[in-house]
Every structure is written in structure tokens, then in C-alpha cells.
mmCIF file of C-alpha atoms in Angstrom:
data_model
loop_
_atom_site.group_PDB
_atom_site.id
_atom_site.type_symbol
_atom_site.label_atom_id
_atom_site.label_comp_id
_atom_site.label_asym_id
_atom_site.label_seq_id
_atom_site.Cartn_x
_atom_site.Cartn_y
_atom_site.Cartn_z
ATOM 1 C CA GLN N 95 68.130 6.486 -27.109
ATOM 2 C CA SER N 96 65.777 9.617 -26.497
ATOM 3 C CA ILE N 97 63.433 7.593 -29.022
ATOM 4 C CA PHE N 98 63.113 4.782 -26.755
ATOM 5 C CA ILE N 99 62.498 7.194 -23.886
ATOM 6 C CA MET N 100 59.947 8.782 -25.748
ATOM 7 C CA TYR N 101 58.216 5.342 -26.435
ATOM 8 C CA GLN N 102 58.268 4.355 -22.634
ATOM 9 C CA ASN N 103 56.395 7.707 -22.072
ATOM 10 C CA GLN N 104 53.907 7.066 -24.828
ATOM 11 C CA CYS N 105 53.634 3.580 -23.657
ATOM 12 C CA THR N 106 52.811 4.822 -19.866
ATOM 13 C CA GLU N 107 50.369 7.213 -21.083
ATOM 14 C CA VAL N 108 48.501 4.968 -22.917
ATOM 15 C CA GLU N 109 48.513 2.621 -19.783
ATOM 16 C CA ARG N 110 47.123 5.501 -17.793
ATOM 17 C CA ILE N 111 44.183 5.965 -20.706
ATOM 18 C CA ASP N 112 43.459 2.647 -20.666
ATOM 19 C CA ASP N 113 42.965 2.712 -16.916
ATOM 20 C CA ASN N 114 40.924 5.920 -17.247
ATOM 21 C CA ILE N 115 38.855 4.051 -19.564
ATOM 22 C CA SER N 116 38.440 1.245 -17.470
ATOM 23 C CA GLY N 117 37.693 3.247 -14.611
ATOM 24 C CA LEU N 118 35.033 5.166 -16.832
ATOM 25 C CA LYS N 119 33.244 1.892 -18.170
ATOM 26 C CA HIS N 120 33.124 0.819 -14.314
ATOM 27 C CA ASP N 121 31.457 4.117 -13.120
ATOM 28 C CA LYS N 122 29.158 3.600 -16.253
ATOM 29 C CA ASP N 123 28.150 0.232 -15.303
ATOM 30 C CA ALA N 124 27.379 1.223 -11.920
ATOM 31 C CA LEU N 125 25.169 4.267 -12.856
ATOM 32 C CA THR N 126 23.465 1.867 -15.211
ATOM 33 C CA ASN N 127 22.454 -0.436 -12.608
ATOM 34 C CA GLU N 128 21.491 2.310 -10.329
ATOM 35 C CA VAL N 129 18.919 3.348 -12.811
ATOM 36 C CA LYS N 130 17.587 0.098 -13.320
ATOM 37 C CA PHE N 131 17.131 -0.222 -9.469
ATOM 38 C CA THR N 132 15.594 3.110 -9.390
ATOM 39 C CA ALA N 133 13.118 2.084 -12.315
ATOM 40 C CA LEU N 134 12.346 -1.082 -10.461
ATOM 41 C CA LEU N 135 11.565 1.059 -7.311
ATOM 42 C CA VAL N 136 9.239 3.434 -9.084
ATOM 43 C CA ASP N 137 7.622 -0.073 -10.615
ATOM 44 C CA VAL N 138 7.058 -1.008 -7.078
ATOM 45 C CA PHE N 139 6.087 1.848 -5.183
ATOM 46 C CA GLY N 140 4.201 3.789 -7.828
ATOM 47 C CA THR N 141 4.621 7.052 -9.257
ATOM 48 C CA LYS N 142 4.101 8.584 -5.697
ATOM 49 C CA GLY N 143 6.698 6.599 -3.919
ATOM 50 C CA VAL N 144 6.543 5.552 -0.389
ATOM 51 C CA GLN N 145 3.482 7.632 0.476
ATOM 52 C CA ALA N 146 1.288 5.556 -1.933
ATOM 53 C CA PHE N 147 3.014 2.422 -0.329
ATOM 54 C CA VAL N 148 2.117 3.384 2.757
ATOM 55 C CA LEU N 149 -1.514 4.458 2.181
ATOM 56 C CA GLN N 150 -1.911 1.067 0.076
ATOM 57 C CA ASN N 151 -0.595 -0.624 3.389
ATOM 58 C CA VAL N 152 -2.889 0.919 5.990
ATOM 59 C CA ILE N 153 -6.156 0.820 3.899
ATOM 60 C CA GLN N 154 -5.402 -3.260 3.413
ATOM 61 C CA ALA N 155 -5.127 -3.448 6.893
ATOM 62 C CA LEU N 156 -8.134 -1.287 7.776
ATOM 63 C CA GLN N 157 -10.100 -3.554 5.492
ATOM 64 C CA TYR N 158 -8.841 -6.770 7.173
ATOM 65 C CA ARG N 159 -9.930 -5.223 10.407
ATOM 66 C CA THR N 160 -13.243 -3.666 9.271
ATOM 67 C CA GLN N 161 -14.035 -6.843 7.809
ATOM 68 C CA THR N 162 -13.578 -8.917 10.857
ATOM 69 C CA TYR N 163 -15.956 -6.690 12.880
ATOM 70 C CA LEU N 164 -18.476 -6.688 9.878
ATOM 71 C CA ASN N 165 -18.572 -10.769 9.936
ATOM 72 C CA GLU N 166 -19.206 -10.691 13.564
ATOM 73 C CA LEU N 167 -22.067 -8.013 13.229
ATOM 74 C CA SER N 168 -23.520 -9.128 10.317
ATOM 75 C CA ASP N 169 -23.320 -12.814 10.702
ATOM 76 C CA GLY N 170 -20.860 -13.034 7.648
ATOM 77 C CA SER N 171 -23.578 -11.617 5.243
ATOM 78 C CA LEU N 172 -21.830 -8.357 4.542
ATOM 79 C CA GLN N 173 -18.728 -7.266 2.957
ATOM 80 C CA LEU N 174 -16.686 -3.874 2.836
ATOM 81 C CA ARG N 175 -13.802 -3.721 0.327
ATOM 82 C CA LEU N 176 -11.462 -0.612 0.862
ATOM 83 C CA GLU N 177 -9.595 0.741 -2.317
ATOM 84 C CA VAL N 178 -6.943 3.209 -2.713
ATOM 85 C CA GLY N 179 -8.412 4.994 -5.940
ATOM 86 C CA THR N 180 -6.941 7.973 -7.985
ATOM 87 C CA ASN N 181 -5.717 10.921 -6.143
ATOM 88 C CA ASP N 182 -5.092 8.821 -3.297
ATOM 89 C CA SER N 183 -8.942 8.850 -2.465
ATOM 90 C CA ILE N 184 -10.362 5.843 -0.568
ATOM 91 C CA VAL N 185 -12.994 3.936 -2.461
ATOM 92 C CA LYS N 186 -15.535 1.945 -0.534
ATOM 93 C CA LYS N 187 -17.566 -0.910 -2.244
ATOM 94 C CA SER N 188 -20.065 -3.038 -0.485
ATOM 95 C CA ALA N 189 -21.212 -6.714 -1.224
ATOM 96 C CA VAL N 190 -24.390 -8.479 0.371
ATOM 97 C CA ARG N 191 -24.462 -12.501 0.685
ATOM 98 C CA ASP N 192 -27.513 -13.926 -1.225
ATOM 99 C CA PRO N 193 -29.858 -16.574 0.300
ATOM 100 C CA ASP N 194 -27.800 -19.266 -2.172
ATOM 101 C CA GLY N 195 -24.341 -17.782 -0.834
ATOM 102 C CA THR N 196 -22.931 -15.833 -3.536
ATOM 103 C CA TRP N 197 -21.771 -12.161 -3.049
ATOM 104 C CA ARG N 198 -23.941 -9.440 -5.089
ATOM 105 C CA ASN N 199 -22.114 -6.227 -5.215
ATOM 106 C CA ARG N 200 -24.445 -3.105 -3.760
ATOM 107 C CA PRO N 201 -23.766 0.635 -3.689
ATOM 108 C CA LEU N 202 -23.718 1.955 -0.467
ATOM 109 C CA SER N 203 -26.607 3.935 -0.793
ATOM 110 C CA SER N 204 -28.807 1.090 -1.828
ATOM 111 C CA LEU N 205 -27.965 -0.945 1.545
ATOM 112 C CA SER N 206 -30.782 -0.854 4.099
ATOM 113 C CA GLY N 207 -30.373 1.073 7.339
ATOM 114 C CA GLY N 208 -29.378 -1.759 9.109
ATOM 115 C CA GLN N 209 -26.645 -2.598 6.663
ATOM 116 C CA TRP N 210 -25.104 0.398 6.585
ATOM 117 C CA ARG N 211 -25.063 0.901 10.434
ATOM 118 C CA ARG N 212 -23.177 -2.183 10.598
ATOM 119 C CA ILE N 213 -20.711 -1.142 8.037
ATOM 120 C CA SER N 214 -20.405 2.272 9.525
ATOM 121 C CA LEU N 215 -19.757 0.717 13.154
ATOM 122 C CA SER N 216 -17.110 -2.122 11.910
ATOM 123 C CA LEU N 217 -15.289 0.637 9.858
ATOM 124 C CA SER N 218 -15.467 2.943 13.135
ATOM 125 C CA LEU N 219 -14.492 -0.206 15.144
ATOM 126 C CA GLY N 220 -11.593 -0.856 12.628
ATOM 127 C CA PHE N 221 -10.036 2.650 12.712
ATOM 128 C CA SER N 222 -10.207 2.495 16.154
ATOM 129 C CA HIS N 223 -8.140 -0.548 16.344
ATOM 130 C CA LEU N 224 -5.799 0.267 13.777
ATOM 131 C CA ALA N 225 -5.103 3.410 15.566
ATOM 132 C CA SER N 226 -4.252 1.683 19.011
ATOM 133 C CA THR N 227 -2.052 -0.716 17.020
ATOM 134 C CA ARG N 228 -0.038 1.224 14.459
ATOM 135 C CA GLY N 229 -0.445 4.360 16.589
ATOM 136 C CA LYS N 230 -0.055 3.363 19.647
ATOM 137 C CA PHE N 231 -3.287 5.295 20.486
ATOM 138 C CA ARG N 232 -4.604 3.593 23.586
ATOM 139 C CA SER N 233 -8.144 4.933 24.583
ATOM 140 C CA SER N 234 -10.841 3.592 27.278
ATOM 141 C CA LEU N 235 -13.634 5.595 26.092
ATOM 142 C CA LEU N 236 -16.003 4.475 23.242
ATOM 143 C CA VAL N 237 -18.653 6.695 22.596
ATOM 144 C CA LEU N 238 -21.669 5.559 20.714
ATOM 145 C CA ASP N 239 -24.668 7.496 19.832
ATOM 146 C CA GLU N 240 -27.764 4.790 19.526
ATOM 147 C CA PRO N 241 -25.600 2.678 17.236
ATOM 148 C CA LEU N 242 -28.625 -0.073 17.633
ATOM 149 C CA THR N 243 -30.995 2.377 15.699
ATOM 150 C CA HIS N 244 -32.015 1.043 12.340
ATOM 151 C CA LEU N 245 -30.909 -2.458 13.341
ATOM 152 C CA ASP N 246 -33.742 -5.120 13.309
ATOM 153 C CA SER N 247 -34.716 -7.367 16.372
ATOM 154 C CA ALA N 248 -31.789 -9.735 15.376
ATOM 155 C CA GLY N 249 -29.343 -7.071 15.107
ATOM 156 C CA ARG N 250 -29.653 -5.826 18.227
ATOM 157 C CA ALA N 251 -29.334 -9.243 19.978
#
């Protein structure tokens, strides 16, 4: 009878060890899934995480709003593209519509004074709009220092 009791004790111990192993396998699977999910988040948000995601989102919204103003100020003849560069810098690229309707990339430094002024004013208005909608900042004052300087007669109209 004592051998039978020892056998039962050993069976109970084996069952306990099997349960332990099953629990550890479940924990391992859960941690593996968590690692996969974390890797996916790093892929989605980039190496800088949520800050990079928010910056990218804000820059896209600023570009959209700025381009809306620029289309009005330039009759659709100018484009400004904003991108997040390395080290979270903001890269500005411009394009000018040729008479045949195609877009030609141009460095900002090569734009005429009037084109530069339109882009600058559009960017300021776009930033102001973004600040008022996202930051709940409302201002009833807009200060412009000779905004029509460097604009031709068509631009001043």
C-alpha cells in the first residue's frame, strides 16, 4: 500500500509540474505576442515614438492649410511642400506651375520676391489657423508689415 501512495504522490507531482509547464508556455506565448505588438508600434510610430507621429501629423496639417491659402494668393501657381527631415527638422520645398501646366521644383532661394512673399504669408496664415484650431488659441489681431511689398499689380489686387 505504501508503494501505491508513493505512486499517487508522484502522479500528483507530475500533474502539478505539467500545469506549471502549461502556465509557463502560456506566459511565453503572451510575452511573444507583446514583443510582436511592440515591434509593430515601433514600425508604425518610428524610432522616436509618439513625438514623431504627432510632429508628422502637425506638419501634414500645416502643409494642407498653408497650401489652401497659397492656392488663393497665387491663383494655383505655387506649391509648398513641408516634410519632417532628419533630426525632426522641417524641410520646405517649392514648385512653380509652368505655362504648360506642369510643376517645376524650385529652391526657395530662387523664387521671385513676390512668390516668396506669397509663400511666407500663406505659411504664416496656415500656422495661425493651425494654432487656433488645435491649440484653441484665438486671436483677433493680425499684424502685417508691408505684406504687399514685392508683389506685382496682379498680386496686390
